[in-house]
Amino acid sequence: MAQGARRTTGQVVGVVVLAAAVTAFLAVAAVRHGFFDLKVYYGALTWWAHDGGEIYDYLKPGTQYGFTYPPFAALVMLPMAYLPWSAAIVVSVLASVATTTVLIWWLVDPIARRAGWTRWFALAVALCLAAAFEPMRETVNFGQVNTLLLFLVAVDLLRLLPAGNRWAGVGIGLATAIKLTPGVFIVYLLVTGRWRAALTACGTAAGVSLLAGALFPDASREFWTEALWNTGRVGELAFVSNQSLRGVVARLDPEHPSTLLWLLLVLGTLALWAWRSRLAVRAGDEATGLALTGAVMCLVSPVTWVHHLVWLLPALILLVDNAMAAPAGRRRRVLLVAATIGYALLISRTVWVWEKDFTGLDGFLGSNAYVWISLALLAFLPIRGWLTPPGSVVEDSGVPQLDQTDRGLPTGERHMVGRPLTVR
């Protein structure tokens, strides 16, 4: 058998073995949520479209949970009300799988090309590992929209904006109109001086929101004046699944969480994010800007359930990217170990050990484990100096640089070159 055929056979066997191992792991570790959130959406939309009720008045029977997204999200999801429940599940799962596959391909393929890996093999391995990632499996099991929102933002930041496309910002605007938290990416565009993309994002979000308001005036009025401010509809802030800074503060004193302490932590976190994001954009590293903003969104949002942490996936992949870009040695080992530890914790359900009792030092450290990972990624994820002029020094130490011949490539293609990066 030729060497190439043997290699392909070995890779196929490796993927099959890894997929079987992940399947066995999920059979033991994954919690079955029965598409709980999808049932909320489906019930609210059915109540609204067929039963004559207002969508924001609906609560899933026996729970306090109702539809919490803006009216434009209801418009986007409305076709679900005309599908059988089983078909709605299929659409939800396929949408999550498809958007995740494209996003991972965009992030992993450049690593494979630089490292000389077989590209389909790298994608297959990455998808298997993503399936075990707790936020990803929770997103699928709940029937959440996280990967769709991440994909819309990534279209702008990884494809349209680096290419100078005039439509850059539309994806961020749509994501913000579907769920308000991605609006932090509009702030990212403003902080980093991309005014046209920021205006496009704002205009898109406002335009589609006004469209939803014109089509559904009663629902829009109820959302913006009542439902948006009813925090009781989203759950308890101190619940261990809330892996945000607000969750950390709430678990310190569930009865009387300090709003002042939370605001101070948020301001400090935003200052760090703004500084590092500007460095990333100055270096031409839009992927790291995406990763840093995803991490800060998880940290400063009042509620960040575990499934929302799919926004950390780009940062973990970029840790591997930076490791493979570094020459063999201590830096590569440190980055690979950091990526391995972060990933291992984020598949382990570690925080749930303290679900019932998060008191004491062990409770403080353990119940907030995913918050510490988000903070570490925000503070220490390396910034790659794609556009740094020859002889200059990027402020983030040890930044991998492209060889000079790569600097002549179009901006949107610089991350796709097939040679290793050099480190200055």
Short mmCIF file of C-alpha atoms in Angstrom, two decimals:
data_model
loop_
_atom_site.label_atom_id
_atom_site.label_comp_id
_atom_site.label_asym_id
_atom_site.label_seq_id
_atom_site.Cartn_x
_atom_site.Cartn_y
_atom_site.Cartn_z
CA MET A 1 0.00 0.00 0.00
CA ALA A 2 1.37 3.42 -0.93
CA GLN A 3 2.41 5.75 1.87
CA GLY A 4 -0.37 8.24 1.05
CA ALA A 5 -3.01 5.53 1.17
CA ARG A 6 -1.67 4.23 4.49
CA ARG A 7 -1.76 7.74 5.90
CA THR A 8 -5.36 8.26 4.74
CA THR A 9 -6.40 4.89 6.19
CA GLY A 10 -4.77 5.75 9.50
CA GLN A 11 -6.52 9.11 9.60
CA VAL A 12 -9.91 7.58 8.83
CA VAL A 13 -9.39 5.00 11.59
CA GLY A 14 -8.25 7.75 13.96
CA VAL A 15 -11.36 9.84 13.30
CA VAL A 16 -13.64 6.82 13.75
CA VAL A 17 -11.96 5.92 17.06
CA LEU A 18 -12.13 9.54 18.28
CA ALA A 19 -15.80 9.82 17.26
CA ALA A 20 -16.58 6.58 19.12
CA ALA A 21 -14.74 7.85 22.20
CA VAL A 22 -16.61 11.17 22.12
CA THR A 23 -19.92 9.34 21.68
CA ALA A 24 -19.16 7.17 24.72
CA PHE A 25 -18.14 10.26 26.69
CA LEU A 26 -21.36 12.06 25.77
CA ALA A 27 -23.41 9.01 26.73
CA VAL A 28 -22.00 9.31 30.25
CA ALA A 29 -21.36 13.05 30.70
CA ALA A 30 -23.96 14.88 28.61
CA VAL A 31 -27.12 15.96 30.40
CA ARG A 32 -30.29 15.52 28.38
CA HIS A 33 -32.32 18.73 28.54
CA GLY A 34 -34.98 17.58 26.12
CA PHE A 35 -34.63 20.75 24.00
CA PHE A 36 -36.04 22.75 26.91
CA ASP A 37 -35.36 26.21 25.46
CA LEU A 38 -36.61 25.14 22.04
CA LYS A 39 -39.85 24.04 23.73
CA VAL A 40 -40.16 27.53 25.20
CA TYR A 41 -39.69 29.12 21.77
CA TYR A 42 -42.01 26.62 20.10
CA GLY A 43 -44.71 27.00 22.75
CA ALA A 44 -44.55 30.80 22.69
CA LEU A 45 -44.65 30.98 18.91
CA THR A 46 -47.53 28.51 18.71
CA TRP A 47 -49.43 30.44 21.40
CA TRP A 48 -48.81 33.64 19.43
CA ALA A 49 -49.51 32.38 15.90
CA HIS A 50 -52.36 29.95 16.49
CA ASP A 51 -53.95 30.68 19.88
CA GLY A 52 -54.23 34.47 19.70
CA GLY A 53 -52.04 35.15 22.73
CA GLU A 54 -49.25 37.72 23.07
CA ILE A 55 -45.85 36.07 22.73
CA TYR A 56 -44.37 37.72 25.84
CA ASP A 57 -47.30 36.64 28.01
CA TYR A 58 -46.51 32.97 27.44
CA LEU A 59 -44.79 30.94 30.15
CA LYS A 60 -43.83 27.32 29.68
CA PRO A 61 -46.30 25.34 31.85
CA GLY A 62 -44.95 24.73 35.33
CA THR A 63 -42.04 27.14 34.91
CA GLN A 64 -41.20 30.85 35.05
CA TYR A 65 -39.60 30.77 31.59
CA GLY A 66 -40.98 32.62 28.61
CA PHE A 67 -39.80 34.09 25.33
CA THR A 68 -37.12 36.67 26.20
CA TYR A 69 -35.72 37.64 22.79
CA PRO A 70 -36.58 40.83 20.84
CA PRO A 71 -39.48 40.90 18.36
CA PHE A 72 -37.16 40.46 15.37
CA ALA A 73 -36.09 37.09 16.82
CA ALA A 74 -39.77 36.15 16.99
CA LEU A 75 -40.12 37.10 13.32
CA VAL A 76 -37.10 34.97 12.35
CA MET A 77 -38.37 32.01 14.38
CA LEU A 78 -42.02 32.35 13.35
CA PRO A 79 -41.86 29.59 10.67
CA MET A 80 -41.19 27.17 13.54
CA ALA A 81 -44.83 27.58 14.63
CA TYR A 82 -45.91 25.92 11.38
CA LEU A 83 -43.65 22.89 11.73
CA PRO A 84 -44.26 19.66 13.65
CA TRP A 85 -42.27 19.50 16.89
CA SER A 86 -39.97 16.80 15.53
CA ALA A 87 -39.19 18.92 12.47
CA ALA A 88 -38.37 21.91 14.69
CA ILE A 89 -35.83 19.74 16.54
CA VAL A 90 -34.24 18.64 13.27
CA VAL A 91 -33.96 22.23 12.01
CA SER A 92 -32.44 23.38 15.32
CA VAL A 93 -29.81 20.62 15.40
CA LEU A 94 -28.90 20.98 11.74
CA ALA A 95 -28.56 24.76 12.07
CA SER A 96 -26.21 24.34 15.05
CA VAL A 97 -24.12 21.69 13.28
CA ALA A 98 -23.89 23.63 10.01
CA THR A 99 -22.91 26.96 11.55
CA THR A 100 -20.41 25.30 13.88
CA THR A 101 -18.82 23.39 11.01
CA VAL A 102 -18.31 26.51 8.91
CA LEU A 103 -16.93 28.52 11.84
CA ILE A 104 -14.49 25.77 12.85
CA TRP A 105 -13.38 25.39 9.24
CA TRP A 106 -12.58 29.10 9.04
CA LEU A 107 -10.51 28.92 12.23
CA VAL A 108 -8.88 25.50 11.89
CA ASP A 109 -8.07 25.40 8.18
CA PRO A 110 -5.36 28.09 8.41
CA ILE A 111 -3.69 26.10 11.21
CA ALA A 112 -3.80 22.92 9.14
CA ARG A 113 -2.33 24.67 6.09
CA ARG A 114 0.52 26.24 8.03
CA ALA A 115 1.28 23.07 9.98
CA GLY A 116 1.00 20.81 6.94
CA TRP A 117 -1.87 18.76 8.35
CA THR A 118 -4.42 17.03 6.14
CA ARG A 119 -7.20 19.60 6.07
CA TRP A 120 -10.23 17.29 6.18
CA PHE A 121 -8.60 15.36 9.02
CA ALA A 122 -7.98 18.54 11.05
CA LEU A 123 -11.61 19.58 10.57
CA ALA A 124 -12.94 16.13 11.53
CA VAL A 125 -10.84 16.04 14.71
CA ALA A 126 -11.89 19.59 15.64
CA LEU A 127 -15.58 18.77 15.13
CA CYS A 128 -15.30 15.67 17.34
CA LEU A 129 -13.66 17.74 20.08
CA ALA A 130 -16.30 20.47 19.68
CA ALA A 131 -19.06 17.88 20.17
CA ALA A 132 -17.65 17.10 23.63
CA PHE A 133 -17.35 20.81 24.55
CA GLU A 134 -19.92 21.41 27.29
CA PRO A 135 -21.22 24.75 26.01
CA MET A 136 -21.66 23.23 22.55
CA ARG A 137 -23.47 20.11 23.71
CA GLU A 138 -25.63 22.24 26.03
CA THR A 139 -26.50 24.52 23.11
CA VAL A 140 -27.67 21.54 21.06
CA ASN A 141 -29.47 19.83 23.97
CA PHE A 142 -31.31 23.02 24.92
CA GLY A 143 -32.09 23.96 21.31
CA GLN A 144 -30.35 27.33 21.70
CA VAL A 145 -29.34 29.88 19.06
CA ASN A 146 -25.78 30.56 20.23
CA THR A 147 -23.93 29.10 17.25
CA LEU A 148 -26.13 31.02 14.79
CA LEU A 149 -25.27 34.30 16.50
CA LEU A 150 -21.56 33.45 16.65
CA PHE A 151 -21.65 32.57 12.95
CA LEU A 152 -23.30 35.87 12.00
CA VAL A 153 -20.65 37.82 13.90
CA ALA A 154 -17.84 35.70 12.44
CA VAL A 155 -19.05 36.37 8.88
CA ASP A 156 -18.42 40.05 9.52
CA LEU A 157 -15.15 39.83 11.46
CA LEU A 158 -13.45 36.92 9.70
CA ARG A 159 -14.67 37.47 6.15
CA LEU A 160 -16.30 40.78 5.26
CA LEU A 161 -14.37 43.26 7.40
CA PRO A 162 -10.82 42.02 6.51
CA ALA A 163 -11.77 42.14 2.82
CA GLY A 164 -13.05 45.72 3.13
CA ASN A 165 -16.54 44.64 2.07
CA ARG A 166 -19.10 47.44 2.37
CA TRP A 167 -21.63 45.01 3.87
CA ALA A 168 -19.42 44.40 6.91
CA GLY A 169 -21.56 44.99 10.01
CA VAL A 170 -24.76 43.44 8.70
CA GLY A 171 -24.12 40.14 10.49
CA ILE A 172 -23.43 41.88 13.80
CA GLY A 173 -26.55 43.99 13.36
CA LEU A 174 -28.73 40.94 12.71
CA ALA A 175 -27.23 39.09 15.70
CA THR A 176 -27.89 42.11 17.93
CA ALA A 177 -31.51 42.34 16.76
CA ILE A 178 -32.03 38.64 17.48
CA LYS A 179 -30.46 38.78 20.93
CA LEU A 180 -29.21 42.02 22.44
CA THR A 181 -25.92 40.80 23.94
CA PRO A 182 -24.00 40.62 20.61
CA GLY A 183 -24.39 44.40 20.60
CA VAL A 184 -21.02 44.42 22.37
CA PHE A 185 -19.51 43.78 18.94
CA ILE A 186 -20.88 47.14 17.79
CA VAL A 187 -18.97 48.66 20.71
CA TYR A 188 -15.93 46.65 19.54
CA LEU A 189 -16.17 48.25 16.10
CA LEU A 190 -16.45 51.70 17.67
CA VAL A 191 -13.60 51.17 20.14
CA THR A 192 -11.35 50.01 17.31
CA GLY A 193 -12.32 52.85 14.97
CA ARG A 194 -14.26 50.97 12.26
CA TRP A 195 -16.97 53.61 11.98
CA ARG A 196 -18.54 52.50 8.73
CA ALA A 197 -19.00 48.89 9.88
CA ALA A 198 -20.34 50.14 13.23
CA LEU A 199 -22.88 52.37 11.49
CA THR A 200 -23.87 49.49 9.20
CA ALA A 201 -24.38 47.25 12.22
CA CYS A 202 -26.43 49.90 14.04
CA GLY A 203 -28.48 50.62 10.94
CA THR A 204 -29.14 46.92 10.35
CA ALA A 205 -30.19 46.30 13.96
CA ALA A 206 -32.42 49.37 14.00
CA GLY A 207 -33.90 48.65 10.57
CA VAL A 208 -34.93 45.06 11.23
CA SER A 209 -36.18 46.00 14.71
CA LEU A 210 -38.37 48.71 13.19
CA LEU A 211 -39.61 46.18 10.64
CA ALA A 212 -40.59 43.82 13.44
CA GLY A 213 -42.21 46.74 15.25
CA ALA A 214 -44.26 47.62 12.19
CA LEU A 215 -45.40 44.03 11.73
CA PHE A 216 -46.01 43.29 15.40
CA PRO A 217 -46.63 46.59 17.22
CA ASP A 218 -48.25 45.08 20.32
CA ALA A 219 -45.47 42.51 20.83
CA SER A 220 -42.81 45.16 20.24
CA ARG A 221 -44.37 47.56 22.72
CA GLU A 222 -44.60 44.83 25.36
CA PHE A 223 -41.00 43.72 24.86
CA TRP A 224 -39.36 47.14 25.01
CA THR A 225 -41.49 48.46 27.88
CA GLU A 226 -42.04 45.34 30.03
CA ALA A 227 -40.53 41.99 29.07
CA LEU A 228 -36.99 43.35 28.58
CA TRP A 229 -36.89 44.57 32.19
CA ASN A 230 -38.41 41.47 33.77
CA THR A 231 -35.21 39.73 34.90
CA GLY A 232 -37.16 37.05 36.75
CA ARG A 233 -37.93 35.41 33.41
CA VAL A 234 -34.31 34.37 32.87
CA GLY A 235 -33.61 32.60 36.18
CA GLU A 236 -31.61 33.06 39.40
CA LEU A 237 -28.41 35.11 39.16
CA ALA A 238 -26.65 32.94 41.77
CA PHE A 239 -27.40 29.69 39.93
CA VAL A 240 -24.09 27.96 39.22
CA SER A 241 -24.79 27.91 35.47
CA ASN A 242 -24.47 31.72 35.45
CA GLN A 243 -20.77 31.95 34.63
CA SER A 244 -20.53 35.73 34.43
CA LEU A 245 -19.05 38.31 36.78
CA ARG A 246 -22.59 38.99 37.98
CA GLY A 247 -22.89 35.31 38.84
CA VAL A 248 -19.63 35.43 40.82
CA VAL A 249 -20.86 38.41 42.85
CA ALA A 250 -24.30 36.85 43.36
CA ARG A 251 -22.80 33.64 44.70
CA LEU A 252 -20.83 35.64 47.27
CA ASP A 253 -24.13 36.84 48.77
CA PRO A 254 -27.20 35.38 47.03
CA GLU A 255 -29.64 37.37 49.17
CA HIS A 256 -28.00 40.77 48.69
CA PRO A 257 -25.52 40.71 45.78
CA SER A 258 -23.46 43.90 45.54
CA THR A 259 -24.32 45.87 42.42
CA LEU A 260 -21.45 48.28 43.11
CA LEU A 261 -18.87 45.47 43.23
CA TRP A 262 -20.26 44.04 40.01
CA LEU A 263 -20.10 47.40 38.22
CA LEU A 264 -16.49 47.94 39.35
CA LEU A 265 -15.52 44.50 38.06
CA VAL A 266 -17.30 45.18 34.78
CA LEU A 267 -15.54 48.52 34.30
CA GLY A 268 -12.12 46.98 34.95
CA THR A 269 -12.86 44.10 32.60
CA LEU A 270 -14.07 46.43 29.85
CA ALA A 271 -10.94 48.58 30.18
CA LEU A 272 -8.72 45.52 29.75
CA TRP A 273 -10.80 44.36 26.78
CA ALA A 274 -10.71 47.76 25.05
CA TRP A 275 -6.92 47.96 25.40
CA ARG A 276 -6.30 44.43 24.09
CA SER A 277 -8.86 44.72 21.31
CA ARG A 278 -7.21 47.88 20.00
CA LEU A 279 -3.85 46.08 20.04
CA ALA A 280 -5.36 43.18 18.09
CA VAL A 281 -6.86 45.42 15.41
CA ARG A 282 -3.68 47.49 15.18
CA ALA A 283 -1.84 44.23 14.51
CA GLY A 284 -4.43 43.17 11.91
CA ASP A 285 -5.57 40.22 14.04
CA GLU A 286 -9.34 40.28 13.59
CA ALA A 287 -9.79 36.67 14.77
CA THR A 288 -8.31 37.54 18.16
CA GLY A 289 -10.54 40.61 18.30
CA LEU A 290 -13.51 38.28 17.80
CA ALA A 291 -12.24 35.94 20.53
CA LEU A 292 -11.54 38.72 23.04
CA THR A 293 -14.95 40.31 22.48
CA GLY A 294 -16.69 36.95 22.82
CA ALA A 295 -14.95 36.44 26.15
CA VAL A 296 -15.79 39.90 27.46
CA MET A 297 -19.42 39.49 26.42
CA CYS A 298 -19.64 36.36 28.56
CA LEU A 299 -18.02 38.15 31.49
CA VAL A 300 -20.00 41.40 31.58
CA SER A 301 -23.43 40.07 30.65
CA PRO A 302 -25.60 39.83 33.78
CA VAL A 303 -26.53 36.27 32.82
CA THR A 304 -24.17 33.92 31.00
CA TRP A 305 -25.45 30.37 31.16
CA VAL A 306 -22.94 27.62 30.43
CA HIS A 307 -24.30 27.16 26.91
CA HIS A 308 -23.50 30.80 26.14
CA LEU A 309 -19.81 29.97 26.53
CA VAL A 310 -19.66 28.71 22.95
CA TRP A 311 -18.29 32.24 22.43
CA LEU A 312 -15.04 30.95 24.02
CA LEU A 313 -14.52 28.41 21.24
CA PRO A 314 -12.60 30.80 18.92
CA ALA A 315 -10.22 31.70 21.75
CA LEU A 316 -9.43 28.05 22.51
CA ILE A 317 -8.78 27.33 18.83
CA LEU A 318 -6.56 30.40 18.57
CA LEU A 319 -4.51 29.16 21.52
CA VAL A 320 -3.71 26.10 19.45
CA ASP A 321 -3.06 28.33 16.43
CA ASN A 322 -0.54 30.38 18.41
CA ALA A 323 1.10 27.24 19.75
CA MET A 324 1.58 25.81 16.27
CA ALA A 325 2.88 29.18 15.06
CA ALA A 326 5.58 29.23 17.75
CA PRO A 327 8.85 27.34 17.27
CA ALA A 328 9.21 24.07 19.16
CA GLY A 329 10.09 24.88 22.74
CA ARG A 330 8.74 26.32 25.97
CA ARG A 331 6.29 28.80 24.44
CA ARG A 332 4.64 26.13 22.31
CA ARG A 333 4.36 23.78 25.30
CA VAL A 334 2.85 26.49 27.51
CA LEU A 335 0.21 27.42 24.95
CA LEU A 336 -0.72 23.81 24.23
CA VAL A 337 -0.96 23.04 27.95
CA ALA A 338 -3.15 26.14 28.47
CA ALA A 339 -5.44 25.11 25.61
CA THR A 340 -5.64 21.55 26.93
CA ILE A 341 -6.45 22.61 30.50
CA GLY A 342 -9.07 25.13 29.35
CA TYR A 343 -10.70 22.60 27.06
CA ALA A 344 -10.58 19.82 29.66
CA LEU A 345 -12.31 22.00 32.24
CA LEU A 346 -14.93 23.09 29.71
CA ILE A 347 -15.95 19.52 28.93
CA SER A 348 -15.89 18.33 32.53
CA ARG A 349 -19.02 19.86 34.14
CA THR A 350 -16.68 20.96 36.94
CA VAL A 351 -18.83 23.85 38.15
CA TRP A 352 -21.81 21.57 38.77
CA VAL A 353 -20.00 19.94 41.72
CA TRP A 354 -20.89 23.13 43.62
CA GLU A 355 -24.45 23.46 42.31
CA LYS A 356 -26.05 23.02 45.76
CA ASP A 357 -23.33 24.57 47.93
CA PHE A 358 -20.89 27.16 46.58
CA THR A 359 -19.73 28.48 49.97
CA GLY A 360 -16.13 28.46 51.19
CA LEU A 361 -12.89 28.93 49.27
CA ASP A 362 -13.37 25.74 47.27
CA GLY A 363 -16.89 26.85 46.33
CA PHE A 364 -15.65 30.29 45.27
CA LEU A 365 -12.91 28.84 43.09
CA GLY A 366 -14.78 25.82 41.75
CA SER A 367 -18.25 27.23 41.12
CA ASN A 368 -16.73 30.05 39.08
CA ALA A 369 -14.19 27.93 37.16
CA TYR A 370 -15.49 28.92 33.75
CA VAL A 371 -15.35 32.60 34.69
CA TRP A 372 -11.66 32.22 35.53
CA ILE A 373 -11.10 30.64 32.10
CA SER A 374 -12.89 33.55 30.39
CA LEU A 375 -10.76 36.05 32.33
CA ALA A 376 -7.54 34.19 31.51
CA LEU A 377 -8.38 34.12 27.81
CA LEU A 378 -9.25 37.82 27.85
CA ALA A 379 -6.01 38.74 29.60
CA PHE A 380 -3.49 36.37 28.03
CA LEU A 381 -4.67 35.19 24.60
CA PRO A 382 -1.72 36.13 22.35
CA ILE A 383 -2.14 38.74 19.65
CA ARG A 384 -0.69 37.85 16.25
CA GLY A 385 1.12 40.71 14.47
CA TRP A 386 -0.05 40.17 10.91
CA LEU A 387 0.41 43.78 9.87
CA THR A 388 3.29 44.92 12.05
CA PRO A 389 5.82 46.88 9.93
CA PRO A 390 9.33 45.40 9.66
CA GLY A 391 11.44 46.19 12.70
CA SER A 392 8.55 47.34 14.89
CA VAL A 393 7.53 45.71 18.15
CA VAL A 394 3.96 44.79 19.06
CA GLU A 395 3.17 45.62 22.68
CA ASP A 396 2.05 42.07 23.49
CA SER A 397 5.29 40.15 24.06
CA GLY A 398 6.19 37.09 22.03
CA VAL A 399 3.75 37.80 19.21
CA PRO A 400 4.03 35.51 16.15
CA GLN A 401 4.77 37.49 12.98
CA LEU A 402 4.22 36.71 9.31
CA ASP A 403 7.25 36.52 7.07
CA GLN A 404 7.72 39.67 5.00
CA THR A 405 6.57 38.06 1.75
CA ASP A 406 3.22 37.27 3.35
CA ARG A 407 2.58 40.91 4.17
CA GLY A 408 1.85 41.61 0.50
CA LEU A 409 -1.20 39.33 0.46
CA PRO A 410 -4.69 40.84 0.60
CA THR A 411 -5.72 41.48 4.19
CA GLY A 412 -8.45 38.83 4.17
CA GLU A 413 -6.01 36.12 3.03
CA ARG A 414 -3.06 36.68 5.33
CA HIS A 415 -4.29 34.11 7.85
CA MET A 416 -4.47 31.44 5.13
CA VAL A 417 -0.81 31.16 4.12
CA GLY A 418 0.77 27.72 4.13
CA ARG A 419 4.06 28.44 5.94
CA PRO A 420 4.76 28.59 9.68
CA LEU A 421 4.72 31.96 11.36
CA THR A 422 7.92 33.34 12.82
CA VAL A 423 8.11 34.66 16.37
CA ARG A 424 9.84 37.89 17.32
#
